């Protein structure tokens, strides 16, 4: 058919413009220590493509299930949606992708490309991450772990209700699959020994397991235990009985974990003593809230001064504090209030005021502030040749994701070292979307409330160590993912020479983003654009494109695909439907179209029907479609006036259909928000109507001939 | 800006019927701005004509599309000289000036107008264009507070309003503003109502000797003398 030939020709002339990817890094990705492509996988979830989403997640993170449970999500803190309502629930969406992505992939054993053996000391997230990437690079890697199971703090620090052990085991299994050698119950006491064993490089990631001491009288009494040890004992399967009344000292996540663990061990009365106020408490607000729900009381501005053991109980004297001037950490310094002492009795006191690494003297390394190993920030090398270090042992207690990122970085730095290459500057060069949304942009964005995943009720969850957070169902996950503002993948005027300064973009933008600068040139600021694509569809000069190549070409590609399928299946009469991939497919309505639609309907999934241009519709007819329809996602749409803009294109094409005597009723727009009847019924009616028209035309031809 | 309107596809179809190879030529200025002949419309028309071919089950044309920055300057047309060699006709989506410019630049080439050149006007909002000037060659906007009665008054009278005005609207249509009421209101705002009291003698309605030509200076030697 001549049309498809010219179509291919025209496609090729367009590849010139599809070659550019000018999308900018969104703030969530910039905030993630692993720089994961959050925007991409969120968009894929919004489209209902969960397997693809998981693939994107896996590309950036070797152990996504772990992060899906315990990541402290700095991405959510930097999400610009906060200016509209609330940030996206990114971690929960990742959890959804991990659970529903059908991830049963078995990693094949990686090829060995090099002989240089690498030893990894410690199997926390940094060690696991480093082992994964080094093995993928082709090095023989051995992990040495002092305990009998891998995972470091993931295993011995994080309670099971936050990270089920099955999840951890599954992810660690990947390392075994790709061929990492694992030696548990092996404490490394000498680095020289490792060198003698033939290891050419060593990555030290021994964590920060040593609890800091409070330095008060009676701290060593029986019944006083530090948080790290307490959690380790519980996590390694011991079942300590801490008694009924427990005090936990400290305000970090370890303190909260210890308190909640104590509740789960049967303690009736658990209090947390924190020396500063609720504003300064470093623990995750969500965790604090959950701890409250489980009956844990937090006494702010309170610190113990003396612990005395009497009659099997601990008599703890506390003092109330007030906040003075900010100290070096920027937080206000707590000052004891004179005469405010009081005392209370507890069965156990758990101290969780911080942890530090404990580096064996024999390692012969330079130790810096807070007993951490000193390393070069770029190369991660220590004072000993071939010895690298990372994770909590270098930074002091930090997050799982930070540690994974360090592990990955270490793998590449060790690779550089073993291949005698200069360390590559891995600073991300991509331009990051910076700046806030202007208030007028933020106000034009439809609000959609954030949906947090359900959590098991406090009464049920505090009885045992089963995971407390439930995973999203499909509908909620898709709705939540659709809240993404897609920062940095908006429209740009790619061809300034073509721009006729017609001001169409300025007039059609639902967010008022394009503006005339002082020289009279139209500008579309990348940090404000919401990537709806309306200006791209309407630009009469074809000067504007979306920054992401996929957004520019996906409709033409999908149309070509639908046409190929129709040819293969000899569909007749052919009906082509341009349907919103976001709402309908994800919520099952479009999948209903697929299932129930009468034979002959080929769906062209589009990322918002506002991106469908008149030419796409004409081309569908050119390719032989007898009927064409566009179906939006109705009220779920991120914008109010999408159907107005779709109608502009529809009316334009209908006029041509009438002028050509083809009949404008062959092109329909289904907008679920204004449709009174069931959309599938309307579609069926349309297909029948088209079928009838088709039969009529056949009859007419018969009569003619 | 010059406002044009695309011709119906069936009319274009009839026009191109005798020519096998057709270059659809867009223009990057006025007609782009008024959504009738820019790159997007060229592509759209291209697809519409292909569809017409498919529908008629008679594949008798091939199309090439191109959009130049401005058709009314011959130098821009030099850029398509090669493409023009390979076609039988050029379907111009520019205004009548552009189409004639093509005819002058390519003496052997058939030129077909794809649009109707409508008027000189401006965009009122997205998708709405209004006529504002008739190019009468005798501008009186200083007397009429910047509102042209020749264009905006249906009768084009110089001493309005006439008796057909009602509630600020024209008797021709209740949706059409009476230009002379607009002029009165603006003169009042400017404190120049005395201009309403003056009598404006009839304009020179003698037919304007066409075509007109303007020369930047008398020293320029123009091909064809003082008339174009």
PDB file of C-alpha atoms in Angstrom, chain B:
ATOM      1  CA  UNK B   1      -0.508  39.425   9.776  1.00  0.00           C
ATOM      2  CA  UNK B   2      -2.166  37.851   6.757  1.00  0.00           C
ATOM      3  CA  UNK B   3      -4.906  35.439   7.691  1.00  0.00           C
ATOM      4  CA  UNK B   4      -5.671  32.538   5.386  1.00  0.00           C
ATOM      5  CA  UNK B   5      -7.954  29.541   5.534  1.00  0.00           C
ATOM      6  CA  UNK B   6      -7.197  26.116   4.144  1.00  0.00           C
ATOM      7  CA  UNK B   7      -9.317  25.068   1.186  1.00  0.00           C
ATOM      8  CA  UNK B   8     -11.484  21.971   1.591  1.00  0.00           C
ATOM      9  CA  UNK B   9      -9.575  18.798   0.792  1.00  0.00           C
ATOM     10  CA  UNK B  10     -11.998  17.813  -1.954  1.00  0.00           C
ATOM     11  CA  UNK B  11     -11.354  21.116  -3.729  1.00  0.00           C
ATOM     12  CA  UNK B  12      -7.612  20.596  -3.452  1.00  0.00           C
ATOM     13  CA  UNK B  13      -8.093  17.048  -4.677  1.00  0.00           C
ATOM     14  CA  UNK B  14      -9.806  18.313  -7.838  1.00  0.00           C
ATOM     15  CA  UNK B  15      -7.124  20.957  -8.322  1.00  0.00           C
ATOM     16  CA  UNK B  16      -4.221  18.517  -8.165  1.00  0.00           C
ATOM     17  CA  UNK B  17      -5.966  15.864 -10.269  1.00  0.00           C
ATOM     18  CA  UNK B  18      -4.001  16.505 -13.486  1.00  0.00           C
ATOM     19  CA  UNK B  19      -0.600  16.524 -11.800  1.00  0.00           C
ATOM     20  CA  UNK B  20       1.125  13.363 -10.709  1.00  0.00           C
ATOM     21  CA  UNK B  21       3.927  14.649  -8.537  1.00  0.00           C
ATOM     22  CA  UNK B  22       2.966  17.434  -6.162  1.00  0.00           C
ATOM     23  CA  UNK B  23       5.107  19.433  -3.781  1.00  0.00           C
ATOM     24  CA  UNK B  24       3.094  20.654  -0.794  1.00  0.00           C
ATOM     25  CA  UNK B  25       4.864  23.837   0.180  1.00  0.00           C
ATOM     26  CA  UNK B  26       4.281  25.475   3.541  1.00  0.00           C
ATOM     27  CA  UNK B  27       5.296  28.910   4.715  1.00  0.00           C
ATOM     28  CA  UNK B  28       6.853  29.625   8.090  1.00  0.00           C
ATOM     29  CA  UNK B  29       5.417  33.038   8.878  1.00  0.00           C
ATOM     30  CA  UNK B  30       1.812  34.388   8.798  1.00  0.00           C
ATOM     31  CA  UNK B  31       0.153  31.167   7.684  1.00  0.00           C
ATOM     32  CA  UNK B  32       2.006  29.205  10.335  1.00  0.00           C
ATOM     33  CA  UNK B  33       0.759  31.599  12.983  1.00  0.00           C
ATOM     34  CA  UNK B  34      -2.845  31.352  11.744  1.00  0.00           C
ATOM     35  CA  UNK B  35      -2.697  27.527  11.765  1.00  0.00           C
ATOM     36  CA  UNK B  36      -3.297  27.089   8.046  1.00  0.00           C
ATOM     37  CA  UNK B  37      -0.053  26.586   6.202  1.00  0.00           C
ATOM     38  CA  UNK B  38       2.816  25.843   8.580  1.00  0.00           C
ATOM     39  CA  UNK B  39       4.757  22.617   8.843  1.00  0.00           C
ATOM     40  CA  UNK B  40       2.027  20.905  10.854  1.00  0.00           C
ATOM     41  CA  UNK B  41      -0.699  21.778   8.341  1.00  0.00           C
ATOM     42  CA  UNK B  42       1.515  20.701   5.454  1.00  0.00           C
ATOM     43  CA  UNK B  43       1.923  17.297   7.104  1.00  0.00           C
ATOM     44  CA  UNK B  44      -1.768  17.115   7.921  1.00  0.00           C
ATOM     45  CA  UNK B  45      -2.770  17.934   4.354  1.00  0.00           C
ATOM     46  CA  UNK B  46      -0.228  15.433   3.087  1.00  0.00           C
ATOM     47  CA  UNK B  47      -1.884  12.729   5.175  1.00  0.00           C
ATOM     48  CA  UNK B  48      -5.359  13.878   4.172  1.00  0.00           C
ATOM     49  CA  UNK B  49      -4.444  13.676   0.469  1.00  0.00           C
ATOM     50  CA  UNK B  50      -2.883  10.254   0.948  1.00  0.00           C
ATOM     51  CA  UNK B  51      -6.071   9.153   2.647  1.00  0.00           C
ATOM     52  CA  UNK B  52      -8.062  10.532  -0.278  1.00  0.00           C
ATOM     53  CA  UNK B  53      -5.908   8.445  -2.613  1.00  0.00           C
ATOM     54  CA  UNK B  54      -6.426   5.325  -0.539  1.00  0.00           C
ATOM     55  CA  UNK B  55     -10.171   5.933  -0.386  1.00  0.00           C
ATOM     56  CA  UNK B  56     -10.492   6.472  -4.113  1.00  0.00           C
ATOM     57  CA  UNK B  57      -8.522   3.242  -4.617  1.00  0.00           C
ATOM     58  CA  UNK B  58      -6.597   5.014  -7.327  1.00  0.00           C
ATOM     59  CA  UNK B  59      -3.024   5.792  -6.474  1.00  0.00           C
ATOM     60  CA  UNK B  60      -2.241   8.495  -8.982  1.00  0.00           C
ATOM     61  CA  UNK B  61      -0.144  11.016  -7.057  1.00  0.00           C
ATOM     62  CA  UNK B  62       3.063  11.205  -5.151  1.00  0.00           C
ATOM     63  CA  UNK B  63       3.593  13.959  -2.632  1.00  0.00           C
ATOM     64  CA  UNK B  64       6.608  15.710  -1.226  1.00  0.00           C
ATOM     65  CA  UNK B  65       6.317  18.152   1.621  1.00  0.00           C
ATOM     66  CA  UNK B  66       8.458  21.114   2.534  1.00  0.00           C
ATOM     67  CA  UNK B  67       8.078  24.285   4.524  1.00  0.00           C
ATOM     68  CA  UNK B  68      10.174  27.365   3.792  1.00  0.00           C
ATOM     69  CA  UNK B  69      10.659  30.245   6.118  1.00  0.00           C
ATOM     70  CA  UNK B  70       8.816  32.706   3.875  1.00  0.00           C
ATOM     71  CA  UNK B  71       7.463  32.119   0.399  1.00  0.00           C
ATOM     72  CA  UNK B  72       7.114  35.810  -0.446  1.00  0.00           C
ATOM     73  CA  UNK B  73      10.867  36.259  -0.843  1.00  0.00           C
ATOM     74  CA  UNK B  74      12.385  34.547  -3.830  1.00  0.00           C
ATOM     75  CA  UNK B  75      15.684  33.830  -2.127  1.00  0.00           C
ATOM     76  CA  UNK B  76      13.933  31.399   0.207  1.00  0.00           C
ATOM     77  CA  UNK B  77      12.478  29.669  -2.838  1.00  0.00           C
ATOM     78  CA  UNK B  78      15.988  29.091  -4.208  1.00  0.00           C
ATOM     79  CA  UNK B  79      16.333  26.554  -1.406  1.00  0.00           C
ATOM     80  CA  UNK B  80      13.641  24.328  -2.913  1.00  0.00           C
ATOM     81  CA  UNK B  81      14.754  24.724  -6.540  1.00  0.00           C
ATOM     82  CA  UNK B  82      15.969  21.135  -6.702  1.00  0.00           C
ATOM     83  CA  UNK B  83      12.809  19.635  -5.225  1.00  0.00           C
ATOM     84  CA  UNK B  84      10.755  21.829  -7.567  1.00  0.00           C
ATOM     85  CA  UNK B  85      12.530  20.242 -10.532  1.00  0.00           C
ATOM     86  CA  UNK B  86      11.141  16.830  -9.633  1.00  0.00           C
ATOM     87  CA  UNK B  87       7.470  17.736  -9.376  1.00  0.00           C
ATOM     88  CA  UNK B  88       4.671  18.647 -11.741  1.00  0.00           C
ATOM     89  CA  UNK B  89       2.991  21.188  -9.534  1.00  0.00           C
ATOM     90  CA  UNK B  90       3.526  23.118  -6.336  1.00  0.00           C
ATOM     91  CA  UNK B  91       0.594  23.287  -3.963  1.00  0.00           C
ATOM     92  CA  UNK B  92       1.292  26.423  -1.968  1.00  0.00           C
ATOM     93  CA  UNK B  93      -0.138  26.793   1.504  1.00  0.00           C
ATOM     94  CA  UNK B  94       1.087  30.382   1.708  1.00  0.00           C
ATOM     95  CA  UNK B  95      -1.054  33.442   1.065  1.00  0.00           C
ATOM     96  CA  UNK B  96      -1.668  34.627  -2.486  1.00  0.00           C
ATOM     97  CA  UNK B  97       1.567  36.560  -2.358  1.00  0.00           C
ATOM     98  CA  UNK B  98       3.548  33.410  -1.657  1.00  0.00           C
ATOM     99  CA  UNK B  99       1.836  31.520  -4.459  1.00  0.00           C
ATOM    100  CA  UNK B 100       2.572  34.340  -6.936  1.00  0.00           C
ATOM    101  CA  UNK B 101       6.115  34.558  -5.706  1.00  0.00           C
ATOM    102  CA  UNK B 102       6.523  30.878  -6.649  1.00  0.00           C
ATOM    103  CA  UNK B 103       5.057  31.559 -10.068  1.00  0.00           C
ATOM    104  CA  UNK B 104       7.579  34.347 -10.613  1.00  0.00           C
ATOM    105  CA  UNK B 105      10.514  32.333  -9.341  1.00  0.00           C
ATOM    106  CA  UNK B 106       9.654  29.166 -11.295  1.00  0.00           C
ATOM    107  CA  UNK B 107       8.257  30.331 -14.643  1.00  0.00           C
ATOM    108  CA  UNK B 108       7.663  26.777 -15.916  1.00  0.00           C
ATOM    109  CA  UNK B 109       5.975  25.510 -12.805  1.00  0.00           C
ATOM    110  CA  UNK B 110       2.250  25.041 -12.149  1.00  0.00           C
ATOM    111  CA  UNK B 111       1.271  26.738  -8.914  1.00  0.00           C
ATOM    112  CA  UNK B 112      -1.866  25.768  -7.032  1.00  0.00           C
ATOM    113  CA  UNK B 113      -3.283  27.645  -4.049  1.00  0.00           C
ATOM    114  CA  UNK B 114      -4.014  25.382  -1.088  1.00  0.00           C
ATOM    115  CA  UNK B 115      -5.525  28.196   0.956  1.00  0.00           C
ATOM    116  CA  UNK B 116      -7.838  31.140   0.520  1.00  0.00           C
ATOM    117  CA  UNK B 117      -6.155  34.370   1.535  1.00  0.00           C
ATOM    118  CA  UNK B 118      -8.775  35.964   3.704  1.00  0.00           C
ATOM    119  CA  UNK B 119      -7.762  39.197   5.377  1.00  0.00           C
ATOM    120  CA  UNK B 120      -5.267  41.092   7.455  1.00  0.00           C
ATOM    121  CA  UNK B 121      -5.904  40.579  11.092  1.00  0.00           C
ATOM    122  CA  UNK B 122      -4.828  39.309  14.473  1.00  0.00           C
ATOM    123  CA  UNK B 123      -5.361  36.413  16.838  1.00  0.00           C
ATOM    124  CA  UNK B 124      -8.025  37.248  19.386  1.00  0.00           C
ATOM    125  CA  UNK B 125      -7.422  34.080  21.373  1.00  0.00           C
ATOM    126  CA  UNK B 126      -6.238  30.575  20.526  1.00  0.00           C
ATOM    127  CA  UNK B 127      -8.004  29.540  17.322  1.00  0.00           C
ATOM    128  CA  UNK B 128      -9.825  32.848  16.729  1.00  0.00           C
ATOM    129  CA  UNK B 129      -8.664  35.432  14.161  1.00  0.00           C
ATOM    130  CA  UNK B 130     -10.221  38.833  13.527  1.00  0.00           C
ATOM    131  CA  UNK B 131      -9.902  41.213  10.576  1.00  0.00           C
ATOM    132  CA  UNK B 132      -8.460  44.588  11.500  1.00  0.00           C
ATOM    133  CA  UNK B 133      -7.144  46.344   8.344  1.00  0.00           C
ATOM    134  CA  UNK B 134      -8.269  46.674   4.716  1.00  0.00           C
ATOM    135  CA  UNK B 135      -5.019  48.213   3.438  1.00  0.00           C
ATOM    136  CA  UNK B 136      -6.942  51.259   2.137  1.00  0.00           C
ATOM    137  CA  UNK B 137      -3.728  53.200   1.878  1.00  0.00           C
ATOM    138  CA  UNK B 138      -5.097  56.227   3.731  1.00  0.00           C
ATOM    139  CA  UNK B 139      -4.863  55.578   7.453  1.00  0.00           C
ATOM    140  CA  UNK B 140      -7.135  57.656   9.756  1.00  0.00           C
ATOM    141  CA  UNK B 141      -6.567  55.738  13.001  1.00  0.00           C
ATOM    142  CA  UNK B 142      -5.376  58.921  14.744  1.00  0.00           C
ATOM    143  CA  UNK B 143      -8.839  60.415  14.348  1.00  0.00           C
ATOM    144  CA  UNK B 144     -10.676  57.263  15.377  1.00  0.00           C
ATOM    145  CA  UNK B 145      -8.854  56.391  18.568  1.00  0.00           C
ATOM    146  CA  UNK B 146      -6.986  53.483  16.995  1.00  0.00           C
ATOM    147  CA  UNK B 147     -10.121  51.658  15.835  1.00  0.00           C
ATOM    148  CA  UNK B 148     -10.557  51.354  12.073  1.00  0.00           C
ATOM    149  CA  UNK B 149     -14.130  52.191  10.938  1.00  0.00           C
ATOM    150  CA  UNK B 150     -13.318  51.204   7.363  1.00  0.00           C
ATOM    151  CA  UNK B 151     -12.673  47.622   8.472  1.00  0.00           C
ATOM    152  CA  UNK B 152     -14.738  47.191  11.582  1.00  0.00           C
ATOM    153  CA  UNK B 153     -17.887  49.085  10.618  1.00  0.00           C
ATOM    154  CA  UNK B 154     -19.944  46.952   8.269  1.00  0.00           C
ATOM    155  CA  UNK B 155     -20.701  50.017   6.170  1.00  0.00           C
ATOM    156  CA  UNK B 156     -17.202  51.419   6.494  1.00  0.00           C
ATOM    157  CA  UNK B 157     -18.590  54.897   7.184  1.00  0.00           C
ATOM    158  CA  UNK B 158     -16.365  57.764   8.293  1.00  0.00           C
ATOM    159  CA  UNK B 159     -18.954  59.709  10.253  1.00  0.00           C
ATOM    160  CA  UNK B 160     -20.666  57.206  12.474  1.00  0.00           C
ATOM    161  CA  UNK B 161     -22.476  55.744  14.191  1.00  0.00           C
ATOM    162  CA  UNK B 162     -25.371  55.232  11.861  1.00  0.00           C
ATOM    163  CA  UNK B 163     -28.945  54.655  12.984  1.00  0.00           C
ATOM    164  CA  UNK B 164     -28.446  50.927  12.897  1.00  0.00           C
ATOM    165  CA  UNK B 165     -26.560  50.773  16.173  1.00  0.00           C
ATOM    166  CA  UNK B 166     -28.360  49.238  19.135  1.00  0.00           C
ATOM    167  CA  UNK B 167     -26.949  48.714  22.619  1.00  0.00           C
ATOM    168  CA  UNK B 168     -23.462  49.065  21.228  1.00  0.00           C
ATOM    169  CA  UNK B 169     -24.055  46.349  18.652  1.00  0.00           C
ATOM    170  CA  UNK B 170     -24.482  46.509  14.899  1.00  0.00           C
ATOM    171  CA  UNK B 171     -27.842  45.922  13.263  1.00  0.00           C
ATOM    172  CA  UNK B 172     -26.197  43.339  11.054  1.00  0.00           C
ATOM    173  CA  UNK B 173     -25.579  41.003  13.956  1.00  0.00           C
ATOM    174  CA  UNK B 174     -26.357  41.296  17.654  1.00  0.00           C
ATOM    175  CA  UNK B 175     -22.951  39.732  18.335  1.00  0.00           C
ATOM    176  CA  UNK B 176     -21.024  42.335  16.336  1.00  0.00           C
ATOM    177  CA  UNK B 177     -19.752  45.421  18.137  1.00  0.00           C
ATOM    178  CA  UNK B 178     -20.625  48.752  16.511  1.00  0.00           C
ATOM    179  CA  UNK B 179     -17.193  50.124  15.581  1.00  0.00           C
ATOM    180  CA  UNK B 180     -18.378  53.713  16.052  1.00  0.00           C
ATOM    181  CA  UNK B 181     -19.581  53.061  19.587  1.00  0.00           C
ATOM    182  CA  UNK B 182     -16.170  51.551  20.330  1.00  0.00           C
ATOM    183  CA  UNK B 183     -14.546  54.646  18.811  1.00  0.00           C
ATOM    184  CA  UNK B 184     -16.774  56.932  20.908  1.00  0.00           C
ATOM    185  CA  UNK B 185     -15.955  55.070  24.125  1.00  0.00           C
ATOM    186  CA  UNK B 186     -12.232  55.134  23.473  1.00  0.00           C
ATOM    187  CA  UNK B 187     -12.226  58.814  22.482  1.00  0.00           C
ATOM    188  CA  UNK B 188     -14.078  59.530  25.711  1.00  0.00           C
ATOM    189  CA  UNK B 189     -11.442  57.620  27.685  1.00  0.00           C
ATOM    190  CA  UNK B 190      -8.702  59.573  25.904  1.00  0.00           C
ATOM    191  CA  UNK B 191     -10.495  62.904  26.463  1.00  0.00           C
ATOM    192  CA  UNK B 192     -10.735  63.485  22.726  1.00  0.00           C
ATOM    193  CA  UNK B 193     -14.511  63.510  22.225  1.00  0.00           C
ATOM    194  CA  UNK B 194     -14.147  66.698  20.168  1.00  0.00           C
ATOM    195  CA  UNK B 195     -13.011  64.411  17.369  1.00  0.00           C
ATOM    196  CA  UNK B 196     -16.542  62.997  17.289  1.00  0.00           C
ATOM    197  CA  UNK B 197     -17.932  66.471  16.556  1.00  0.00           C
ATOM    198  CA  UNK B 198     -15.809  66.943  13.470  1.00  0.00           C
ATOM    199  CA  UNK B 199     -17.073  66.143  10.030  1.00  0.00           C
ATOM    200  CA  UNK B 200     -14.881  63.911   7.932  1.00  0.00           C
ATOM    201  CA  UNK B 201     -15.276  64.568   4.231  1.00  0.00           C
ATOM    202  CA  UNK B 202     -15.669  61.562   2.006  1.00  0.00           C
ATOM    203  CA  UNK B 203     -12.531  59.592   1.439  1.00  0.00           C
ATOM    204  CA  UNK B 204     -11.034  59.317  -1.976  1.00  0.00           C
ATOM    205  CA  UNK B 205     -13.031  56.383  -3.260  1.00  0.00           C
ATOM    206  CA  UNK B 206     -11.374  56.579  -6.665  1.00  0.00           C
ATOM    207  CA  UNK B 207     -10.139  53.095  -7.451  1.00  0.00           C
ATOM    208  CA  UNK B 208      -6.583  52.722  -6.197  1.00  0.00           C
ATOM    209  CA  UNK B 209      -4.313  52.324  -9.211  1.00  0.00           C
ATOM    210  CA  UNK B 210      -3.114  48.760  -8.761  1.00  0.00           C
ATOM    211  CA  UNK B 211      -0.702  47.119  -8.324  1.00  0.00           C
ATOM    212  CA  UNK B 212       0.911  49.444  -5.873  1.00  0.00           C
ATOM    213  CA  UNK B 213       4.653  49.651  -5.363  1.00  0.00           C
ATOM    214  CA  UNK B 214       6.590  51.325  -2.593  1.00  0.00           C
ATOM    215  CA  UNK B 215      10.246  52.237  -3.050  1.00  0.00           C
ATOM    216  CA  UNK B 216      12.568  53.060  -0.166  1.00  0.00           C
ATOM    217  CA  UNK B 217      14.106  55.908  -2.133  1.00  0.00           C
ATOM    218  CA  UNK B 218      13.728  57.497  -5.560  1.00  0.00           C
ATOM    219  CA  UNK B 219      17.287  56.582  -6.426  1.00  0.00           C
ATOM    220  CA  UNK B 220      16.447  52.920  -6.586  1.00  0.00           C
ATOM    221  CA  UNK B 221      16.114  51.662 -10.120  1.00  0.00           C
ATOM    222  CA  UNK B 222      13.285  49.180  -9.960  1.00  0.00           C
ATOM    223  CA  UNK B 223      12.596  46.616 -12.643  1.00  0.00           C
ATOM    224  CA  UNK B 224       9.375  47.718 -14.387  1.00  0.00           C
ATOM    225  CA  UNK B 225       9.426  51.329 -13.236  1.00  0.00           C
ATOM    226  CA  UNK B 226       7.170  52.821 -10.572  1.00  0.00           C
ATOM    227  CA  UNK B 227       4.524  50.108 -10.901  1.00  0.00           C
ATOM    228  CA  UNK B 228       5.120  46.496 -10.000  1.00  0.00           C
TER     229      UNK B 228
END
